[in-house]
């Protein structure tokens, strides 16, 4: 399989090929980074691309899998997350320029769990400012729907919808307070899960409404959503 074809696999298909060592995590990560560079200028789905960090994580995953240390289905799979979740050593903006230089000293629990699973973080995804629902204000550039660049990819997890639909990550995380996973999934022809409140930890998540916020996956298939969750 050509490297340029890898981003078009479902996350579950890519996971199977990584486990069998038919595809390396480094090869998959490089393929996604190259596609982000080529395509995202039109979409504005990413706020921060973690190129060097992603390649380092991919090399670590490849070494672990080769030595028999396979962690499970997310191991080596390139993912991206809404820029609402604290990421240790990587800026977390919440979609606002007020936090443009904020670099957390610890990970949100969802990020810690992704690291434990061996997933590769490609970067932090665009969102409406402070996750304000259907507000169309995006200080880091308005994200575009990859199916029609004149259209909205949904809010507030705008980048999660756009990047996943445009094959710029294998699967993604969004956050839903009043529809911000379900909306982008519907707008972009994807699958999204808003988990039961409390099913997924909100620790380290920049809150919109603490009694309603829920973190969950936005993916291209139901199986991909289940694997990510």
C-alpha atoms as one frame of an Amber mdcrd trajectory, in Angstrom:
protein
   0.000   0.000   0.000   1.273   3.462  -0.925   1.897   5.789   2.018  -0.443
   8.405   0.553  -3.315   5.903   0.842  -2.946   5.389   4.600  -4.985   8.430
   5.748  -8.004   7.050   3.878  -8.159   3.882   5.968 -10.567   3.733   8.880
  -8.932   3.905  12.294  -9.835   0.262  12.933  -8.311  -0.851   9.622  -5.145
   1.131  10.306  -4.990  -0.320  13.816  -5.128  -3.861  12.451  -2.310  -3.176
   9.972  -0.161  -1.583  12.676  -0.718  -4.538  14.996   0.305  -6.995  12.260
   3.298  -4.754  11.442   2.174  -4.376   7.821   2.201  -0.601   8.408   4.501
   1.228  10.808   3.249   4.000  13.117   6.001   6.242  11.711   4.817   5.676
   8.154   1.193   6.400   9.125   2.134   9.517  11.079   4.255  10.864   8.235
   1.367  10.277   5.825  -1.010  12.288   8.000   1.476  15.104   8.591   2.097
  15.391   4.855  -1.636  15.508   4.177  -2.158  18.148   6.882   0.534  20.290
   5.285  -1.006  19.882   1.839  -4.682  20.326   2.710  -5.244  22.168   5.984
  -4.386  25.596   4.609  -7.869  25.515   3.051  -9.653  24.085   6.091  -8.113
  25.693   9.220  -8.915  22.555  11.196  -5.713  22.650  13.293  -4.539  25.355
  15.677  -1.299  23.546  16.592   0.385  20.727  14.656   2.744  18.720  16.877
   5.041  17.476  14.133   8.187  16.667  16.095   6.303  15.325  19.106   4.131
  13.125  16.879   7.112  11.631  15.061   8.841  10.923  18.379   5.702   9.204
  19.724   5.381   7.210  16.495   8.983   6.004  16.722   8.406   4.971  20.331
   5.240   3.083  19.363   7.055   1.320  16.528   9.847   0.197  18.847   7.393
  -1.035  21.478   5.319  -3.020  18.992   8.423  -4.530  17.388   9.648  -5.676
  20.804   6.326  -7.280  21.749   5.000  -4.408  23.841   1.713  -3.925  21.974
  -0.638  -1.874  24.172  -3.929  -2.341  22.339  -5.937  -1.061  19.367  -4.995
   2.622  19.684  -1.255   1.898  19.784   0.472   3.855  17.026  -2.770   5.326
  15.628  -2.478   9.072  14.773  -5.189  11.122  16.478  -6.035  14.781  17.033
  -7.993  16.494  19.797 -10.034  19.620  20.303  -7.856  22.393  21.739  -9.940
  22.388  24.908  -7.962  19.657  26.671  -4.818  20.345  28.686  -1.737  18.858
  27.020   1.474  18.844  29.015   4.129  20.958  27.295   1.839  21.824  24.353
  -0.184  25.020  24.261  -3.892  24.800  24.935  -5.792  27.835  23.690  -9.472
  27.017  24.157  -9.917  28.752  20.818  -9.146  32.176  22.312  -6.138  34.447
  21.850  -6.295  35.211  25.585  -4.758  31.750  26.105  -2.500  31.798  23.040
   0.612  31.315  25.203  -0.895  28.963  27.807   1.144  25.745  28.109  -0.259
  23.324  30.731   2.058  21.545  33.152  -0.047  18.377  33.156  -2.335  16.407
  30.872  -6.105  16.207  31.024  -7.168  12.684  31.982  -8.335  11.990  28.427
  -4.869  12.928  27.169  -3.164  10.791  29.817  -5.355   7.877  28.739  -4.506
   8.398  25.060  -0.813   8.361  25.980  -1.270   5.137  27.976  -2.943   3.571
  24.954   0.068   4.488  22.780  -1.894   6.788  20.443   0.095   9.399  18.494
  -1.031  13.015  18.942  -0.881  14.893  15.634  -2.062  18.177  17.115  -4.744
  20.385  18.657  -7.883  21.157  16.683  -9.692  24.420  16.045 -12.824  25.338
  17.962 -15.161  28.252  18.484 -13.895  30.637  21.152 -14.276  29.151  24.659
 -16.438  26.381  23.115 -19.327  28.803  22.802 -21.779  26.598  20.951 -22.995
  27.999  17.656 -20.881  31.138  17.903 -19.081  31.452  14.579 -16.124  33.338
  16.033 -12.857  31.454  15.496  -9.845  33.660  16.378  -7.431  31.154  14.799
  -9.208  31.193  11.451 -12.666  29.996  10.518 -12.709  26.223   9.887 -14.268
  25.068   6.633 -16.396  22.044   5.872 -14.316  19.797   3.587 -17.429  18.770
   1.642 -18.116  22.413   0.714 -15.621  25.111   1.708 -18.373  27.738   1.827
 -20.075  25.870   4.655 -19.691  25.501   8.408 -18.284  22.175   9.715 -20.312
  22.586  12.912 -19.422  24.078  16.278 -17.870  24.160  18.772 -15.745  21.095
  17.905 -15.340  22.584  14.426 -11.800  21.378  13.799 -12.582  17.866  15.020
 -15.316  17.563  12.414 -13.314  19.143   9.594 -10.059  17.270  10.237 -11.707
  13.873  10.608 -13.861  14.284   7.502 -10.845  15.489   5.470  -8.704  12.489
   6.526  -6.313  14.693   8.504  -6.394  12.342  11.519  -7.507   8.745  11.977
  -9.979   9.699  14.714 -10.500  12.680  16.996 -11.843  13.891  20.320 -14.432
  16.606  20.696 -16.397  17.990  23.626 -20.182  18.267  23.768 -22.095  20.614
  26.074 -25.197  21.233  23.985 -24.377  19.435  20.751 -20.717  20.143  19.976
 -19.879  16.524  19.143 -23.195  15.642  17.516 -23.372  18.816  15.418 -19.945
  18.573  13.718 -20.459  14.831  13.183 -23.784  15.501  11.451 -22.501  18.482
   9.441 -19.462  16.532   8.182 -20.979  13.099   7.545 -19.261  11.452  10.512
 -20.110   9.464  13.643 -19.989  11.129  17.045 -20.700   9.859  20.542 -21.704
  12.061  23.441 -21.093   9.649  26.333 -23.304   9.444  29.385 -22.359  12.359
  31.639 -19.468  11.239  33.853 -18.501   8.263  31.681 -15.364  10.116  30.516
 -13.341  12.286  32.898 -13.541  16.065  32.465 -10.405  16.681  34.524  -8.149
  19.118  32.673 -10.865  20.203  30.242 -11.475  23.947  29.832 -15.120  24.077
  30.866 -18.084  25.552  29.067 -20.678  24.318  31.577 -19.341  21.932  34.220
 -22.670  20.171  34.759 -23.155  19.454  31.037 -19.701  19.051  29.408 -18.874
  15.604  28.016 -15.753  14.470  26.115 -16.219  11.968  23.317 -15.018  10.755
  19.919 -15.720  12.062  16.435 -14.763   9.405  13.903 -15.526   8.171  10.403
 -17.230   4.914  11.418 -19.146   3.577  14.427 -16.363   1.015  14.994 -13.768
   3.815  15.036 -15.871   5.687  17.619 -16.122   2.589  19.797 -12.374   1.980
  19.618 -11.600   5.591  20.526 -14.068   5.628  23.415
